[in-house]
Amino acid sequence: MTKYIVVSGGVISGIGKGVIASSTGTLLKSLGLRVTAIKIDPYLNIDAGLMSPLDHGEVFVLNDGGEVDLDLGNYERFLDVELSRINNITTGKIYSEVIEKERRGDYLGKTVQVVPHVTDAIQNWVERVAAMPIDDSGEQPDVCIIELGGTVGDIESAPFVEAMRQFQFRVGHDNFCLIHVSLVPVVGSVGEQKTKPTQMSVRDLRGAGLSPDLIACRSSTPLDEGVRGKISMFCHVAPEQVLAVRDVSSVYHVPVLLRENGVVDFFRKRLNLDNIKVSDERRLVGKELWDKWTALTSSYERLFDTVKIALVGKYTDLHDSYISVYKALEHASLGCRRKLEIKWIEASDLESETLKTNPIKYHESWQNLCSADGILVPGGFGGRGVEGMIMAAKWARENKIPYLGICLGMQIAVIEFARHMCGMKEANSAELDPDTPTPVVVYMPEISKTHMGGTMRLGLRPTVFQPNTETSKVRKLYNDLPSVDERHRHRYEVNPEHVSTFESNGLKFIGRDETGERMEIVELDDHPFFVGCQYHPEYLTRPLKPAPLFHGLIAASIGQL
């Protein structure tokens, strides 16, 4: 029987439920258990694909093309698994399924209601995911971690809370455990830790029929023993069930922190984990995982040399918009034994218009760009800030600064090269200027122009290295493989009509799709590292296995490529 661990949140959203859930999964994997994860998002959207990065953070893309919440990226990175779109439940998906059943007549003329029909649909979905194999063994996972998005007490999350209340009886007490993540704010000049918000959120949780087995108290400082005792008393849990989850230097320390709080021993007793049959081989793999993880956290504290990367993007006001890019840079920096320093540059601040409206911001942005060891231009949509990105690519090309362009960033590199090296003064993307006389980036013919949701070129697709590319830096980073599989998310592509002109001037398209018609990887001759890729390599990065192109950028930035 699969064990279920639900992670809920109180007081405020964005409190760290995803990191707690991922860290819990890492601890359980270290025991040799197979772990899967589900993220429940209470919004009515079918998926995250059409949500603004500034509103909800990054849209994470899975192998099957699912556009999902960024927390699934956390799960994949921490657990080193590959999930599918079914691992992300939204209100929109559940209601669509229920309404479709009603139209088919599956409910036999009954009045369709939130209870039991919607709550049953949620529980059935959870059980379907928990039965799906997570690795090549084909066996059912031992543990399923369910992150309940939003905050307990929200109107939109009420059906999911009720579904979990019912679910605890469906699977039984020994197979269901709840972690409630709450905030313990530090207020006043003396820095007093306040427990009332946690008391109120636990009261709301109990009022909905769920009792926490563990209360993870998020605080900027270590939890005082008196505060722990007070939460224990008023929230009806033992003191050892109150976890002090203080702010730490990196998220990789959180599993270590939870282990120090006795979480592993608690789960062993509460969920009878010792009764699960785990082979000696899996136990050994789990132990090796934990040894590598603790070595990673220890090395993080001993890094002194830094590498400075300028991230030139459109959504830099919310860093979560680029969380996978940030993590990929961090993983690559750790692999090169460097501490990462990111300079977040809003692309439009590099443009001449900003010099008129905000000259201080303009000069600060250019100072950050010019002082960087490497430059990264990530993906994005729309025309805002594009000219600033083109200026950043030009600076990197002319001054031999390592450059990595991802998706839009690759198209930016092509536009810049076309304008300044190929004599195409009016070169542009059809996305940015539909009437451009020189479209070097065009709309892909198979993509719908009437529906936007789920219609891009999405998911895992092959990139084939072209003949005579054996000396390519990028190909060497991929260990000279003939082809690689990476995740995509785009509507536009480099115009194949201009490829021969670019290549004759030194910009080589060393990777293409299996037809040879779609450009996937571009690399500039006679440059330390000037690379663009149409896919998103950041989606497959792991703390212990950095993405090759990010490793290349960091290595080139510190002169080790």
Coordinates of C-alpha atoms in Angstrom, one line a residue:
M1 CA 0.0 0.0 0.0
T2 CA 1.4 3.4 -1.0
K3 CA 2.0 5.9 1.8
Y4 CA 0.7 9.4 1.3
I5 CA 2.2 12.6 2.8
V6 CA 0.2 15.8 2.4
V7 CA 1.9 19.1 2.7
S8 CA -0.4 22.0 3.4
G9 CA 0.3 25.7 4.2
G10 CA -1.1 28.4 6.4
V11 CA -0.9 32.2 7.1
I12 CA 0.6 33.2 3.7
S13 CA 1.3 31.6 0.3
G14 CA 4.8 31.2 -1.0
I15 CA 5.9 30.0 2.5
G16 CA 8.1 27.1 1.2
K17 CA 5.7 24.2 0.9
G18 CA 7.4 23.1 -2.3
V19 CA 10.8 23.0 -0.8
I20 CA 9.5 21.1 2.3
A21 CA 7.7 18.6 0.1
S22 CA 10.8 18.1 -2.1
S23 CA 13.1 17.8 0.9
T24 CA 10.8 15.2 2.5
G25 CA 11.0 13.2 -0.7
T26 CA 14.8 13.4 -0.7
L27 CA 14.9 12.1 2.8
L28 CA 12.6 9.2 1.9
K29 CA 14.7 8.4 -1.2
S30 CA 17.7 8.2 1.0
L31 CA 16.1 5.2 2.7
G32 CA 15.8 3.4 -0.7
L33 CA 12.1 4.2 -1.1
R34 CA 10.5 5.0 -4.5
V35 CA 8.9 8.5 -4.2
T36 CA 6.5 10.3 -6.5
A37 CA 4.9 13.7 -6.1
I38 CA 1.7 15.6 -6.9
K39 CA 1.2 19.4 -6.9
I40 CA -2.4 20.5 -6.4
D41 CA -3.1 24.1 -7.8
P42 CA -6.5 25.4 -6.8
Y43 CA -6.8 27.9 -9.8
L44 CA -9.3 27.4 -12.6
N45 CA -6.7 27.3 -15.4
I46 CA -6.3 23.9 -17.0
D47 CA -2.5 24.4 -16.7
A48 CA 0.1 27.1 -16.1
G49 CA 0.9 27.6 -19.8
L50 CA -0.9 30.9 -20.3
M51 CA -0.1 32.5 -17.0
S52 CA 2.3 35.5 -16.8
P53 CA 5.7 34.7 -15.3
L54 CA 5.3 37.9 -13.3
D55 CA 2.0 36.7 -11.8
H56 CA 2.8 33.0 -11.0
G57 CA 6.5 32.5 -11.7
E58 CA 8.1 30.2 -14.2
V59 CA 6.1 27.8 -16.4
F60 CA 7.9 24.4 -16.1
V61 CA 7.7 22.0 -19.0
L62 CA 7.7 18.2 -18.6
N63 CA 8.8 15.5 -21.0
D64 CA 5.3 14.9 -22.3
G65 CA 4.8 18.6 -23.0
G66 CA 2.8 19.4 -19.8
E67 CA 3.1 23.1 -18.8
V68 CA 3.0 23.0 -15.0
D69 CA 3.7 24.9 -11.8
L70 CA 7.3 25.6 -11.0
D71 CA 7.1 23.3 -7.9
L72 CA 7.2 20.3 -10.2
G73 CA 10.6 21.5 -11.2
N74 CA 11.6 21.4 -7.6
Y75 CA 10.3 17.8 -7.3
E76 CA 12.3 16.7 -10.4
R77 CA 15.5 18.3 -9.3
F78 CA 15.4 17.1 -5.7
L79 CA 14.0 13.6 -6.4
D80 CA 15.9 13.1 -9.7
V81 CA 12.7 11.8 -11.4
E82 CA 10.8 12.7 -14.6
L83 CA 7.1 13.5 -14.0
S84 CA 4.2 14.0 -16.4
R85 CA 1.3 16.4 -16.7
I86 CA -0.9 14.1 -14.6
N87 CA 1.3 15.0 -11.6
N88 CA -0.2 18.5 -11.6
I89 CA -3.8 18.7 -10.6
T90 CA -5.7 22.0 -11.1
T91 CA -9.3 22.9 -10.4
G92 CA -9.7 23.4 -14.2
K93 CA -8.6 19.8 -14.9
I94 CA -10.9 18.4 -12.2
Y95 CA -14.0 20.3 -13.2
S96 CA -13.4 19.5 -16.9
E97 CA -13.3 15.8 -16.1
V98 CA -16.4 16.0 -13.9
I99 CA -18.4 18.0 -16.5
E100 CA -17.3 15.7 -19.3
K101 CA -18.6 12.7 -17.3
E102 CA -21.8 14.5 -16.6
R103 CA -22.3 15.1 -20.4
R104 CA -21.6 11.4 -21.1
G105 CA -24.2 10.4 -18.6
D106 CA -21.7 8.7 -16.3
Y107 CA -23.5 10.0 -13.2
L108 CA -26.8 8.2 -14.1
G109 CA -29.0 11.3 -13.8
K110 CA -27.8 12.3 -10.3
T111 CA -27.4 15.9 -9.2
V112 CA -23.7 16.5 -9.7
Q113 CA -22.2 18.3 -6.7
V114 CA -18.8 19.2 -5.2
V115 CA -19.3 16.5 -2.6
P116 CA -19.2 13.7 -3.5
H117 CA -18.5 14.0 -7.3
V118 CA -15.7 16.6 -7.3
T119 CA -14.0 15.3 -4.2
D120 CA -14.2 11.7 -5.5
A121 CA -12.6 12.8 -8.8
I122 CA -9.7 14.4 -6.8
Q123 CA -9.1 11.3 -4.8
N124 CA -9.3 9.0 -7.8
W125 CA -6.8 11.2 -9.6
V126 CA -4.4 11.0 -6.7
E127 CA -4.6 7.2 -6.6
R128 CA -4.0 7.0 -10.4
V129 CA -0.8 9.0 -10.0
A130 CA 0.3 7.0 -7.0
A131 CA 0.0 3.8 -9.0
M132 CA 2.2 5.1 -11.9
P133 CA 5.7 3.7 -11.9
I134 CA 8.4 6.4 -11.4
D135 CA 11.4 4.5 -12.7
D136 CA 12.4 1.8 -15.1
S137 CA 11.5 -1.0 -12.5
G138 CA 7.8 -0.7 -13.4
E139 CA 6.9 -1.0 -9.7
Q140 CA 4.4 1.2 -7.9
P141 CA 6.0 4.1 -5.8
D142 CA 6.3 3.4 -2.0
V143 CA 5.4 7.0 -1.1
C144 CA 3.4 9.8 -2.8
I145 CA 3.9 13.3 -1.6
I146 CA 1.0 15.7 -2.2
E147 CA 1.5 19.4 -2.0
L148 CA -1.7 21.3 -1.5
G149 CA -1.3 24.7 -3.1
G150 CA -2.6 27.9 -1.7
T151 CA -3.4 28.5 1.9
V152 CA -5.8 26.6 4.2
G153 CA -9.0 28.6 4.5
D154 CA -9.0 29.9 0.9
I155 CA -12.3 29.4 -0.9
E156 CA -10.8 27.9 -4.0
S157 CA -8.8 25.2 -2.1
A158 CA -11.8 24.1 0.0
P159 CA -12.8 21.1 -2.3
F160 CA -9.2 19.8 -2.2
V161 CA -9.0 20.1 1.6
E162 CA -12.3 18.2 1.9
A163 CA -11.0 15.6 -0.6
M164 CA -8.0 15.0 1.6
R165 CA -10.2 14.8 4.7
Q166 CA -12.1 12.0 3.1
F167 CA -8.9 10.5 1.6
Q168 CA -7.3 9.9 5.0
F169 CA -10.1 7.4 5.8
R170 CA -10.0 5.8 2.3
V171 CA -6.3 4.8 2.7
G172 CA -6.2 4.4 6.5
H173 CA -4.4 6.1 9.4
D174 CA -1.1 4.2 8.9
N175 CA -0.9 5.3 5.3
F176 CA -1.7 9.0 5.6
C177 CA 0.4 11.8 7.2
L178 CA 0.0 15.6 7.1
I179 CA 2.7 18.2 7.3
H180 CA 1.4 21.7 7.9
V181 CA 3.8 24.6 7.0
S182 CA 3.2 27.8 8.9
L183 CA 4.9 31.1 9.5
V184 CA 6.3 32.2 12.8
P185 CA 7.0 35.9 12.2
V186 CA 9.6 37.9 14.1
V187 CA 8.3 41.3 15.1
G188 CA 9.3 44.2 17.2
S189 CA 12.6 45.7 18.1
V190 CA 13.5 42.8 20.4
G191 CA 12.8 40.2 17.6
E192 CA 10.0 38.3 19.4
Q193 CA 8.6 35.2 17.6
K194 CA 4.8 35.2 17.4
T195 CA 2.9 32.0 17.5
K196 CA -0.7 33.3 17.0
P197 CA -0.7 33.0 13.1
T198 CA 0.3 29.4 13.4
Q199 CA -2.3 28.7 16.0
M200 CA -5.0 30.3 13.8
S201 CA -4.0 28.4 10.7
V202 CA -3.9 25.1 12.6
R203 CA -7.4 25.9 14.0
D204 CA -8.6 26.5 10.4
L205 CA -7.1 23.2 9.3
R206 CA -8.7 21.3 12.2
G207 CA -12.0 23.0 11.4
A208 CA -11.8 21.5 8.0
G209 CA -11.3 18.0 9.4
L210 CA -7.5 17.5 9.1
S211 CA -5.1 17.3 12.0
P212 CA -1.4 18.0 11.4
D213 CA 1.1 15.2 12.3
L214 CA 4.0 17.7 11.9
I215 CA 4.0 21.5 12.0
A216 CA 6.9 23.0 10.1
C217 CA 7.5 26.4 11.5
R218 CA 9.1 28.8 9.0
S219 CA 11.1 31.6 10.7
S220 CA 14.0 33.9 9.9
T221 CA 15.7 32.8 13.1
P222 CA 16.0 29.5 15.0
L223 CA 12.9 28.6 16.9
D224 CA 13.0 29.3 20.7
E225 CA 12.2 26.3 22.9
G226 CA 9.5 28.3 24.6
V227 CA 7.9 29.1 21.3
R228 CA 8.1 25.4 20.3
G229 CA 6.4 24.4 23.6
K230 CA 3.7 27.0 23.1
I231 CA 2.9 25.8 19.6
S232 CA 2.9 22.3 20.9
M233 CA 0.4 23.1 23.6
F234 CA -2.1 25.2 21.6
C235 CA -1.9 23.1 18.4
H236 CA -2.4 19.8 20.2
V237 CA 0.9 18.1 19.0
A238 CA 3.9 16.8 20.9
P239 CA 7.0 19.1 21.0
E240 CA 8.9 16.7 18.7
Q241 CA 6.2 17.2 16.1
V242 CA 7.0 20.9 15.9
L243 CA 9.8 21.4 13.3
A244 CA 12.0 24.5 13.4
V245 CA 12.6 25.3 9.8
R246 CA 14.7 28.5 9.9
D247 CA 16.1 30.3 6.9
V248 CA 19.3 28.6 5.6
S249 CA 22.0 29.6 3.1
S250 CA 20.6 27.4 0.4
V251 CA 17.6 25.1 -0.2
Y252 CA 20.0 22.1 -0.4
H253 CA 20.4 22.4 3.4
V254 CA 16.7 21.9 4.1
P255 CA 16.7 18.1 3.9
V256 CA 19.7 18.1 6.3
L257 CA 17.8 20.4 8.6
L258 CA 14.7 18.2 8.5
R259 CA 16.8 15.1 9.3
E260 CA 18.3 16.9 12.3
N261 CA 14.7 17.6 13.5
G262 CA 14.1 13.8 13.6
V263 CA 11.7 13.7 10.6
V264 CA 13.1 10.4 9.3
D265 CA 12.5 8.6 12.6
F266 CA 9.1 10.1 12.9
F267 CA 8.0 8.8 9.5
R268 CA 9.4 5.4 10.3
K269 CA 7.1 5.1 13.2
R270 CA 4.1 7.0 12.0
L271 CA 3.9 5.3 8.6
N272 CA 5.5 2.0 9.5
L273 CA 8.1 2.5 6.8
D274 CA 10.2 -0.4 8.1
N275 CA 7.5 -2.8 6.9
I276 CA 8.1 -1.8 3.3
K277 CA 10.3 -4.3 1.6
V278 CA 13.4 -2.5 0.2
S279 CA 16.2 -4.4 -1.5
D280 CA 19.8 -4.1 -0.3
E281 CA 20.6 -2.6 -3.7
R282 CA 18.1 0.2 -3.3
R283 CA 19.2 0.8 0.3
L284 CA 22.8 1.2 -0.9
V285 CA 21.6 3.6 -3.7
G286 CA 19.8 5.6 -1.1
K287 CA 22.8 5.8 1.2
E288 CA 25.0 6.9 -1.7
L289 CA 22.4 9.6 -2.6
W290 CA 22.5 11.0 1.0
D291 CA 26.3 10.9 1.1
K292 CA 26.5 12.9 -2.1
W293 CA 23.8 15.3 -0.9
T294 CA 25.6 16.1 2.4
A295 CA 28.9 16.5 0.5
L296 CA 27.1 19.0 -1.8
T297 CA 25.8 21.1 1.2
S298 CA 29.2 21.0 2.8
S299 CA 31.0 22.2 -0.4
Y300 CA 28.4 25.0 -0.8
E301 CA 29.7 26.5 2.5
R302 CA 33.3 26.3 1.5
L303 CA 33.1 28.2 -1.8
F304 CA 34.9 31.5 -1.9
D305 CA 35.8 32.2 -5.5
T306 CA 32.8 33.7 -7.4
V307 CA 31.6 33.7 -11.0
K308 CA 29.4 36.7 -12.0
I309 CA 26.7 36.1 -14.6
A310 CA 24.5 38.8 -16.1
L311 CA 21.0 37.5 -16.7
V312 CA 19.3 39.8 -19.2
G313 CA 15.6 39.1 -19.2
K314 CA 12.1 40.5 -19.4
Y315 CA 10.7 39.3 -16.1
T316 CA 13.5 40.1 -13.7
D317 CA 11.2 41.8 -11.2
L318 CA 10.2 38.4 -10.0
H319 CA 13.2 36.0 -9.8
D320 CA 10.9 33.0 -9.7
S321 CA 10.2 33.7 -13.3
Y322 CA 13.6 32.2 -14.0
I323 CA 13.9 29.8 -11.2
S324 CA 15.0 26.8 -13.3
V325 CA 17.6 29.0 -15.1
Y326 CA 18.9 30.2 -11.7
K327 CA 19.1 26.6 -10.4
A328 CA 20.9 25.4 -13.5
L329 CA 23.4 28.2 -13.1
E330 CA 23.8 27.3 -9.4
H331 CA 24.3 23.6 -10.1
A332 CA 26.9 24.4 -12.8
S333 CA 28.7 26.8 -10.5
L334 CA 28.8 24.2 -7.7
G335 CA 30.2 21.7 -10.3
C336 CA 32.9 24.2 -11.1
R337 CA 33.5 25.0 -7.4
R338 CA 32.4 28.6 -7.7
K339 CA 29.9 30.7 -5.8
L340 CA 27.3 32.1 -8.1
E341 CA 26.7 35.9 -8.3
I342 CA 23.8 36.8 -10.6
K343 CA 23.3 40.4 -11.9
W344 CA 19.6 40.6 -12.7
I345 CA 19.3 43.1 -15.6
E346 CA 15.9 44.2 -17.0
A347 CA 16.5 44.1 -20.8
S348 CA 14.6 47.4 -21.4
D349 CA 17.0 49.2 -19.1
L350 CA 19.8 48.7 -21.6
E351 CA 17.9 50.6 -24.3
S352 CA 18.5 54.2 -25.2
E353 CA 15.0 55.2 -24.2
T354 CA 15.9 54.4 -20.5
L355 CA 18.9 56.8 -20.9
K356 CA 16.3 59.6 -21.3
T357 CA 13.8 58.5 -18.6
N358 CA 16.1 57.0 -16.0
P359 CA 19.8 57.6 -16.7
I360 CA 21.0 56.1 -13.4
K361 CA 19.2 52.8 -14.1
Y362 CA 20.6 52.8 -17.6
H363 CA 24.2 53.3 -16.5
E364 CA 23.8 50.8 -13.6
S365 CA 22.5 48.1 -16.0
W366 CA 25.4 48.6 -18.5
Q367 CA 27.9 48.6 -15.6
N368 CA 26.5 45.2 -14.5
L369 CA 26.6 43.9 -18.0
C370 CA 30.1 45.0 -18.8
S371 CA 31.5 43.7 -15.5
A372 CA 30.0 40.2 -15.9
D373 CA 32.1 37.1 -16.5
G374 CA 29.3 35.6 -18.7
I375 CA 26.0 36.7 -20.1
L376 CA 22.7 34.7 -20.3
V377 CA 19.6 35.7 -22.2
P378 CA 16.7 33.3 -21.3
G379 CA 13.3 32.7 -23.0
G380 CA 10.4 35.0 -23.2
F381 CA 7.6 36.3 -25.3
G382 CA 6.7 39.6 -26.9
G383 CA 8.7 42.6 -28.0
R384 CA 9.4 44.5 -24.8
G385 CA 13.2 44.6 -24.0
V386 CA 14.2 42.8 -27.2
E387 CA 16.5 45.6 -28.4
G388 CA 18.3 45.6 -25.0
M389 CA 18.8 41.8 -25.4
I390 CA 20.3 42.4 -28.9
M391 CA 22.7 45.0 -27.4
A392 CA 23.7 42.5 -24.8
A393 CA 24.4 39.8 -27.4
K394 CA 26.4 42.2 -29.5
W395 CA 28.5 43.2 -26.5
A396 CA 29.2 39.5 -25.7
R397 CA 30.1 38.7 -29.4
E398 CA 32.4 41.7 -29.9
N399 CA 34.2 41.5 -26.6
K400 CA 34.5 37.7 -26.5
I401 CA 32.4 37.4 -23.3
P402 CA 30.8 33.9 -22.9
Y403 CA 27.2 34.0 -24.0
L404 CA 24.3 31.5 -23.7
G405 CA 21.0 32.3 -25.4
I406 CA 18.0 30.1 -24.5
C407 CA 14.9 29.9 -26.9
L408 CA 14.3 33.6 -27.4
G409 CA 18.0 34.2 -26.4
M410 CA 19.1 32.0 -29.4
Q411 CA 16.8 34.0 -31.7
I412 CA 18.3 37.2 -30.3
A413 CA 21.8 36.0 -31.1
V414 CA 20.7 35.2 -34.7
I415 CA 19.0 38.6 -35.2
E416 CA 22.1 40.4 -33.8
F417 CA 24.4 38.5 -36.1
A418 CA 22.2 39.1 -39.1
R419 CA 22.1 42.8 -38.5
H420 CA 25.8 43.4 -37.7
M421 CA 27.7 40.6 -39.6
C422 CA 25.5 39.8 -42.6
G423 CA 24.4 43.2 -43.7
M424 CA 20.7 42.5 -42.9
K425 CA 20.1 45.9 -41.3
E426 CA 16.3 45.3 -41.0
A427 CA 16.6 41.7 -39.8
N428 CA 14.0 40.9 -37.1
S429 CA 11.6 38.2 -35.8
A430 CA 8.1 37.9 -37.2
E431 CA 6.9 37.7 -33.6
L432 CA 8.3 41.2 -32.9
D433 CA 7.5 42.8 -36.3
P434 CA 5.1 40.8 -38.5
D435 CA 5.8 43.1 -41.4
T436 CA 9.6 43.0 -41.3
P437 CA 11.2 42.7 -44.8
T438 CA 13.9 40.4 -43.5
P439 CA 12.3 37.8 -41.2
V440 CA 15.2 35.7 -39.8
V441 CA 12.8 34.2 -37.2
V442 CA 9.4 32.9 -38.4
Y443 CA 6.2 31.4 -37.0
M444 CA 6.3 27.6 -37.2
P445 CA 3.8 26.5 -39.9
E446 CA 2.2 23.7 -37.8
I447 CA 1.3 25.9 -34.8
S448 CA -2.2 27.1 -34.3
K449 CA -2.9 30.9 -34.7
T450 CA -6.3 30.7 -33.1
H451 CA -5.7 28.8 -29.9
M452 CA -2.9 29.6 -27.5
G453 CA -3.2 27.1 -24.7
G454 CA -1.0 24.0 -25.2
T455 CA -0.4 24.7 -28.9
M456 CA 3.3 25.4 -28.8
R457 CA 6.0 23.0 -29.8
L458 CA 6.3 21.4 -26.3
G459 CA 8.1 18.5 -24.5
L460 CA 11.1 16.3 -25.1
R461 CA 12.4 16.2 -28.7
P462 CA 15.6 15.1 -30.3
T463 CA 18.4 17.4 -31.5
V464 CA 20.8 15.8 -34.0
F465 CA 24.4 17.0 -34.2
Q466 CA 25.3 17.7 -37.8
P467 CA 28.2 16.2 -39.8
N468 CA 31.7 17.8 -39.4
T469 CA 30.8 19.2 -35.9
E470 CA 33.2 16.9 -34.0
T471 CA 35.3 19.9 -32.9
S472 CA 32.3 21.8 -31.5
K473 CA 32.5 22.9 -27.9
V474 CA 28.8 22.1 -27.4
R475 CA 29.1 18.6 -28.8
K476 CA 32.1 17.9 -26.4
L477 CA 29.9 19.1 -23.5
Y478 CA 27.4 16.4 -24.5
N479 CA 30.2 13.8 -24.5
D480 CA 30.3 13.6 -28.3
L481 CA 26.8 12.0 -28.5
P482 CA 25.3 11.9 -32.0
S483 CA 22.0 13.4 -30.6
V484 CA 20.5 14.6 -27.4
D485 CA 16.9 14.9 -26.1
E486 CA 15.9 18.2 -24.6
R487 CA 12.6 19.9 -23.6
H488 CA 11.1 22.6 -25.8
R489 CA 8.6 25.4 -25.5
H490 CA 8.3 27.8 -28.5
R491 CA 6.2 29.0 -31.4
Y492 CA 8.9 30.6 -33.5
E493 CA 12.0 29.2 -35.2
V494 CA 15.0 30.4 -37.1
N495 CA 14.1 31.0 -40.8
P496 CA 15.9 28.1 -42.7
E497 CA 16.1 30.3 -45.8
H498 CA 18.9 32.4 -44.3
V499 CA 20.9 29.6 -42.6
S500 CA 23.4 29.3 -45.4
T501 CA 24.2 33.1 -45.2
F502 CA 24.7 32.8 -41.4
E503 CA 27.0 29.8 -41.7
S504 CA 29.1 31.3 -44.4
N505 CA 29.8 34.2 -42.0
G506 CA 30.8 31.9 -39.1
L507 CA 27.5 31.3 -37.2
K508 CA 27.1 27.5 -37.4
F509 CA 23.9 25.6 -36.8
I510 CA 25.6 22.5 -35.3
G511 CA 22.3 20.9 -34.0
R512 CA 19.0 20.5 -35.9
D513 CA 15.9 18.4 -35.5
E514 CA 15.6 15.0 -37.0
T515 CA 14.3 16.4 -40.3
G516 CA 17.4 18.7 -40.6
E517 CA 15.0 21.7 -41.3
R518 CA 14.6 23.1 -37.8
M519 CA 17.6 24.8 -36.1
E520 CA 18.2 23.7 -32.6
I521 CA 21.8 24.8 -31.6
V522 CA 23.9 27.6 -32.9
E523 CA 27.6 28.2 -32.1
L524 CA 29.9 31.0 -33.2
D525 CA 33.3 30.3 -34.6
D526 CA 36.4 32.0 -33.1
H527 CA 34.7 32.8 -29.8
P528 CA 35.3 31.3 -26.3
F529 CA 31.7 30.4 -25.9
F530 CA 28.9 32.0 -27.9
V531 CA 26.0 29.5 -28.0
G532 CA 22.3 29.5 -28.5
C533 CA 19.8 26.7 -28.2
Q534 CA 16.1 26.6 -29.2
Y535 CA 15.3 24.2 -26.4
H536 CA 15.3 24.8 -22.6
P537 CA 18.3 22.9 -21.0
E538 CA 17.4 24.3 -17.6
Y539 CA 14.4 21.9 -17.3
L540 CA 16.7 18.9 -17.0
T541 CA 19.3 20.2 -14.6
R542 CA 20.0 18.3 -11.3
P543 CA 22.0 19.4 -8.3
L544 CA 24.4 16.5 -8.8
K545 CA 24.2 16.5 -12.6
P546 CA 24.4 20.1 -14.1
A547 CA 23.0 20.7 -17.5
P548 CA 25.9 20.6 -20.1
L549 CA 25.3 24.0 -21.7
F550 CA 25.2 25.7 -18.3
H551 CA 28.3 23.9 -17.3
G552 CA 29.9 25.2 -20.5
L553 CA 28.8 28.8 -19.8
I554 CA 30.2 28.7 -16.3
A555 CA 33.4 26.9 -17.3
A556 CA 34.0 29.4 -20.1
S557 CA 33.3 32.3 -17.7
I558 CA 36.1 31.2 -15.4
G559 CA 38.5 30.3 -18.2
Q560 CA 38.3 26.5 -17.7
L561 CA 36.5 25.4 -20.9

